[in-house]
Coordinates of C-alpha atoms in Angstrom, one line a residue:
Chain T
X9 CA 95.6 10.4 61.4
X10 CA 91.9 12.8 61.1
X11 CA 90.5 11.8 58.6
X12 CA 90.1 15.6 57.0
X13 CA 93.1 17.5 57.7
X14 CA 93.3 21.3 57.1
X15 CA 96.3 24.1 58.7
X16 CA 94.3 25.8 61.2
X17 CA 96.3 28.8 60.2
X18 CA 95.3 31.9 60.8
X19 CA 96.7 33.4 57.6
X20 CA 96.8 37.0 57.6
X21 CA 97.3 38.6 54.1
X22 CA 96.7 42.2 53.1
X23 CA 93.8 43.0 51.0
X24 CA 94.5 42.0 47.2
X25 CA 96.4 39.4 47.9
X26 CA 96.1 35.4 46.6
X27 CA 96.0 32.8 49.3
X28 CA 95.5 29.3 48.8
X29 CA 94.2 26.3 51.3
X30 CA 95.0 22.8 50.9
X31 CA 92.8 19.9 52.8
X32 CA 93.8 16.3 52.7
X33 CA 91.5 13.2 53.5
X34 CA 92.3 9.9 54.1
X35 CA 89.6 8.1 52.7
X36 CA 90.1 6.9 49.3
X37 CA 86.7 6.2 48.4
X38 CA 85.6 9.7 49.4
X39 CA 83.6 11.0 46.0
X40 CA 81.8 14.6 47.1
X41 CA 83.8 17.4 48.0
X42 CA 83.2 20.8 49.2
X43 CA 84.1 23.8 50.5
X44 CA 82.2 25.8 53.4
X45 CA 83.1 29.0 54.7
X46 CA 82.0 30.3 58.3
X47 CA 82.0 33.5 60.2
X48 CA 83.0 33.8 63.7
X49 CA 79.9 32.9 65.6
X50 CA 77.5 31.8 62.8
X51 CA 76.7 28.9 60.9
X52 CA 78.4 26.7 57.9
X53 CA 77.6 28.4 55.1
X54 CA 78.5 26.4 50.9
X55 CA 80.9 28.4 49.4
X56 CA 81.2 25.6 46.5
X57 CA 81.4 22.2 45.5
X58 CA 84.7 20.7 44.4
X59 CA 84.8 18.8 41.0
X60 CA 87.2 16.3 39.2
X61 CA 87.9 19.4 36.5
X62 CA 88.0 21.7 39.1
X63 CA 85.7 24.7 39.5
X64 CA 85.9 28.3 39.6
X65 CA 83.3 30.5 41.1
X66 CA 84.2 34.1 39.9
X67 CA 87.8 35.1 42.5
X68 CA 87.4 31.5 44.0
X69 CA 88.8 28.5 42.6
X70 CA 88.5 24.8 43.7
X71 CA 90.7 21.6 43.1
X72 CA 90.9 18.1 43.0
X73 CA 92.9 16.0 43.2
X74 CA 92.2 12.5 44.1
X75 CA 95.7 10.5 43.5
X76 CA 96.6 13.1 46.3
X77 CA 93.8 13.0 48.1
X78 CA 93.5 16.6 48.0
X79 CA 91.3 19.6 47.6
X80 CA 92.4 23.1 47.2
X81 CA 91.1 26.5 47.8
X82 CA 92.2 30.0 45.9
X83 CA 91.4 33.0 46.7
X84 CA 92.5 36.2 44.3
X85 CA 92.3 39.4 45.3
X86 CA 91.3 39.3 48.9
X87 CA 88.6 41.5 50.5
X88 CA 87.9 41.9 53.8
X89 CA 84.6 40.4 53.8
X90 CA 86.8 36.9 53.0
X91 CA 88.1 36.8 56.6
X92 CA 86.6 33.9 58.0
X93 CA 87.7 30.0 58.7
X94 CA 87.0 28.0 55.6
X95 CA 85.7 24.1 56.2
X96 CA 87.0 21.4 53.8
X97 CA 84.2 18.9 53.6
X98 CA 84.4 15.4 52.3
X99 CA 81.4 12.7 51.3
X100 CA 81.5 9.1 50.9
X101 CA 78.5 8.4 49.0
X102 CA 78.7 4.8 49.9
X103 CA 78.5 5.4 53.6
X104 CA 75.0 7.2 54.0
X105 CA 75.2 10.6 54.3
X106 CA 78.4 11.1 56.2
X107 CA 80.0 14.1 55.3
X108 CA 83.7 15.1 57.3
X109 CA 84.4 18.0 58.2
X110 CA 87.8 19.3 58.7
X111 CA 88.8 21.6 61.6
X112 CA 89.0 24.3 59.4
X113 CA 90.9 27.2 58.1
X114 CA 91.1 30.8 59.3
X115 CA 91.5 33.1 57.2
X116 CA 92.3 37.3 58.1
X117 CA 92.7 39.7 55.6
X118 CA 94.3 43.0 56.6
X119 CA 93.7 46.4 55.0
Chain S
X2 CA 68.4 34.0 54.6
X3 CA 68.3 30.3 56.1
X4 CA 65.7 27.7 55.2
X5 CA 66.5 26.0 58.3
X6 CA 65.3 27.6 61.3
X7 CA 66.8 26.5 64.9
X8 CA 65.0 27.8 68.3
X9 CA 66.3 28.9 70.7
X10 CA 69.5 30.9 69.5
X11 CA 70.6 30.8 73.1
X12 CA 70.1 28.0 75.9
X13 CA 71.8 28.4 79.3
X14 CA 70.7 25.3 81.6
X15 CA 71.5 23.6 84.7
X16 CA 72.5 20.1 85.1
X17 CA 69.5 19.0 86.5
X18 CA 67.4 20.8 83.8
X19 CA 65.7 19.3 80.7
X20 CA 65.2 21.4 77.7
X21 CA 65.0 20.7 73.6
X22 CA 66.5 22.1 70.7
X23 CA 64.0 22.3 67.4
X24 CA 64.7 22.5 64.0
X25 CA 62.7 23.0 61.2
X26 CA 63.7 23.0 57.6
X27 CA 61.4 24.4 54.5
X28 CA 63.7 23.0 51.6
X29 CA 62.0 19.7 51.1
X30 CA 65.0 18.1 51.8
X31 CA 64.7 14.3 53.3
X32 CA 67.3 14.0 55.4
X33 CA 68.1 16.0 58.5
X34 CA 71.4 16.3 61.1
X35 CA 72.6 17.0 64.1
X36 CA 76.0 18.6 64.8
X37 CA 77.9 19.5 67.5
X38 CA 80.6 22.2 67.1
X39 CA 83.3 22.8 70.2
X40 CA 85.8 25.1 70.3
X41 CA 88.8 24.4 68.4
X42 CA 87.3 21.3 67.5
X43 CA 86.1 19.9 64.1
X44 CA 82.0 19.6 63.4
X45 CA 80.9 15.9 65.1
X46 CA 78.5 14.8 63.4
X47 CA 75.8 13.3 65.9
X48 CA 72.5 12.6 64.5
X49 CA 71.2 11.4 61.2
X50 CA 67.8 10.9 59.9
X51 CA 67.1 10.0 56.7
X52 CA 62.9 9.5 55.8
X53 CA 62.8 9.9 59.3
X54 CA 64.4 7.0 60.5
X55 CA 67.7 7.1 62.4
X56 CA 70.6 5.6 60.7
X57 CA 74.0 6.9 62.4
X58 CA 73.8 7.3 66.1
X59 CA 77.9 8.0 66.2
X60 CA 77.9 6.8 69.6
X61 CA 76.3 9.5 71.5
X62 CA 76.1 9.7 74.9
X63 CA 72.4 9.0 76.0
X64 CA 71.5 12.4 77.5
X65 CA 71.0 13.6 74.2
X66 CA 68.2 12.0 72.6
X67 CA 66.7 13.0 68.9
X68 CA 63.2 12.9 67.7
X69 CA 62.0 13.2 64.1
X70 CA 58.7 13.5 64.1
X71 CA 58.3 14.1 60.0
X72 CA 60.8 15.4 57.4
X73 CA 60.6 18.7 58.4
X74 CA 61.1 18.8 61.9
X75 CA 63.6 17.5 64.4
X76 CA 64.3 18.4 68.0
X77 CA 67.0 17.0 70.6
X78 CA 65.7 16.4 73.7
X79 CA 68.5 17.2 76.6
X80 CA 68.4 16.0 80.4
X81 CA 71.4 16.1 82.8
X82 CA 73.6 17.9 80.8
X83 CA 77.6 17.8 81.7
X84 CA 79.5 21.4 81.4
X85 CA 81.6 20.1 78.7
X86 CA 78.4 19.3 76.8
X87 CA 78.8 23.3 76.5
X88 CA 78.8 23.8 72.3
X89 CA 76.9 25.1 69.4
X90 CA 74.5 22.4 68.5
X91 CA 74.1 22.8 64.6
X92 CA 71.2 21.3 62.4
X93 CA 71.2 20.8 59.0
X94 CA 69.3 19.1 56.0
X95 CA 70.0 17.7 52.4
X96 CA 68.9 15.4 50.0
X97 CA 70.2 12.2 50.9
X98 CA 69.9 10.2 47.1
X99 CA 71.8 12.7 45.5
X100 CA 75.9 11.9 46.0
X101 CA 76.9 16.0 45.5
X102 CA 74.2 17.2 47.5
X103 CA 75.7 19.9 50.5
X104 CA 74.0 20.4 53.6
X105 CA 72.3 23.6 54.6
X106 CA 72.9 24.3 58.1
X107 CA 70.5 26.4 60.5
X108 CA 71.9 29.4 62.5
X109 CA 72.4 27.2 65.9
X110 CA 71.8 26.7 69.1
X111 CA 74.6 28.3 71.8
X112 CA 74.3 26.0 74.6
X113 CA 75.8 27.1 77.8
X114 CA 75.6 24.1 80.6
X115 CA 76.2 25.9 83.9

């Protein structure tokens, strides 16, 4: 089993629309969590970290939840400019500084 | 705009050539990384230096060797080179003592091993 597990996808959705992304890990004491987004051909970029309460960075909202062991991703009202593969991103703080990165999601949103 | 710089941007090589990747990062972070991304494959993490000593070597094969001369710098040193070593070689930094800190990645290095 990967130890970070994301669809590869791609989903396509038409501008506007609300998509969502789900990642699970399989290490339970995983305790930092994140979200990365990257363009074709470019580097990792932070898109946001991911909290207990869960966090909302104006049409991007992140989840917990660690009985799960998942994270989420929404998106509302798609732009173009979102089309990209988005990286789920787990820490162990008790491991060094080991992060796990998923494979990634694509993501292609259509006019 | 990146505050972690990576030379070159491109890198085709021979197998018989030696070459080096540098990094330099201007956050003041204390920790710096090495990352190798394939296609269709998730980031490997390969290096870690943390105060400048190596503490995850993640089983690398030994033509890739890192140097980390102070906290800002790092370079990865590469000699006989396979084809399938062929990736984006990715360096990042963060601040190790802080559990939520995120790495900041530099733009890359396209490696093509011919």
């Amino acid at each position: 089993r990967k130890e970070v597990e994301q669809d590869p996808g791609p989903f396509n959705v038409p501008e506007g629309a609300t998509v969502a992304f789900n990642c699970t890990y399989s290490n339970s004491a995983s305790q930092s969590f994140f979200w990365y987004r990257q363009d074709c051909r470019k580097e990792p970029k932070l898109l946001m970290s991911v909290y207990s309460s869960g966090n909302e960075d104006g049409r991007f909202t992140a989840q917990l939840n660690r009985a799960s062991q998942y994270i989420s991703l929404l998106i509302r009202d798609s732009k173009l400019s979102d089309s990209a593969t988005y990286l789920c991103v787990v820490k162990d703080n008790n491991a060094g500084n080991m992060l796990t990165f998923g494979g990634g999601t694509r993501l292609m949103v259509k006019p | 705009e990146t505050g972690v710089t990576q030379t070159p941007r491109h890198l085709v090589m021979g197998m018989t050539n030696k070459k080096s990747l540098k990094c330099e990062q201007h956050l003041g972070h204390n920790a710096m990384y090495w990352y190798k991304q394939s296609a269709k494959k998730p980031l490997e993490l390969m290096f870690v230096y943390s105060l400048e000593e190596r503490v995850e070597n993640n089983s690398v094969p030994s033509r890739f060797s890192p140097e980390c001369p102070n906290s800002s710098h790092l370079f990865l040193h590469l000699h006989t080179l396979q084809p399938e070593d062929s990736a984006l070689y990715l360096c990042a930094s963060s601040h190790p003592g802080t559990g939520n800190s995120p790495l900041h990645f530099g733009n890359g290095t396209r490696l093509t091993v011919t």
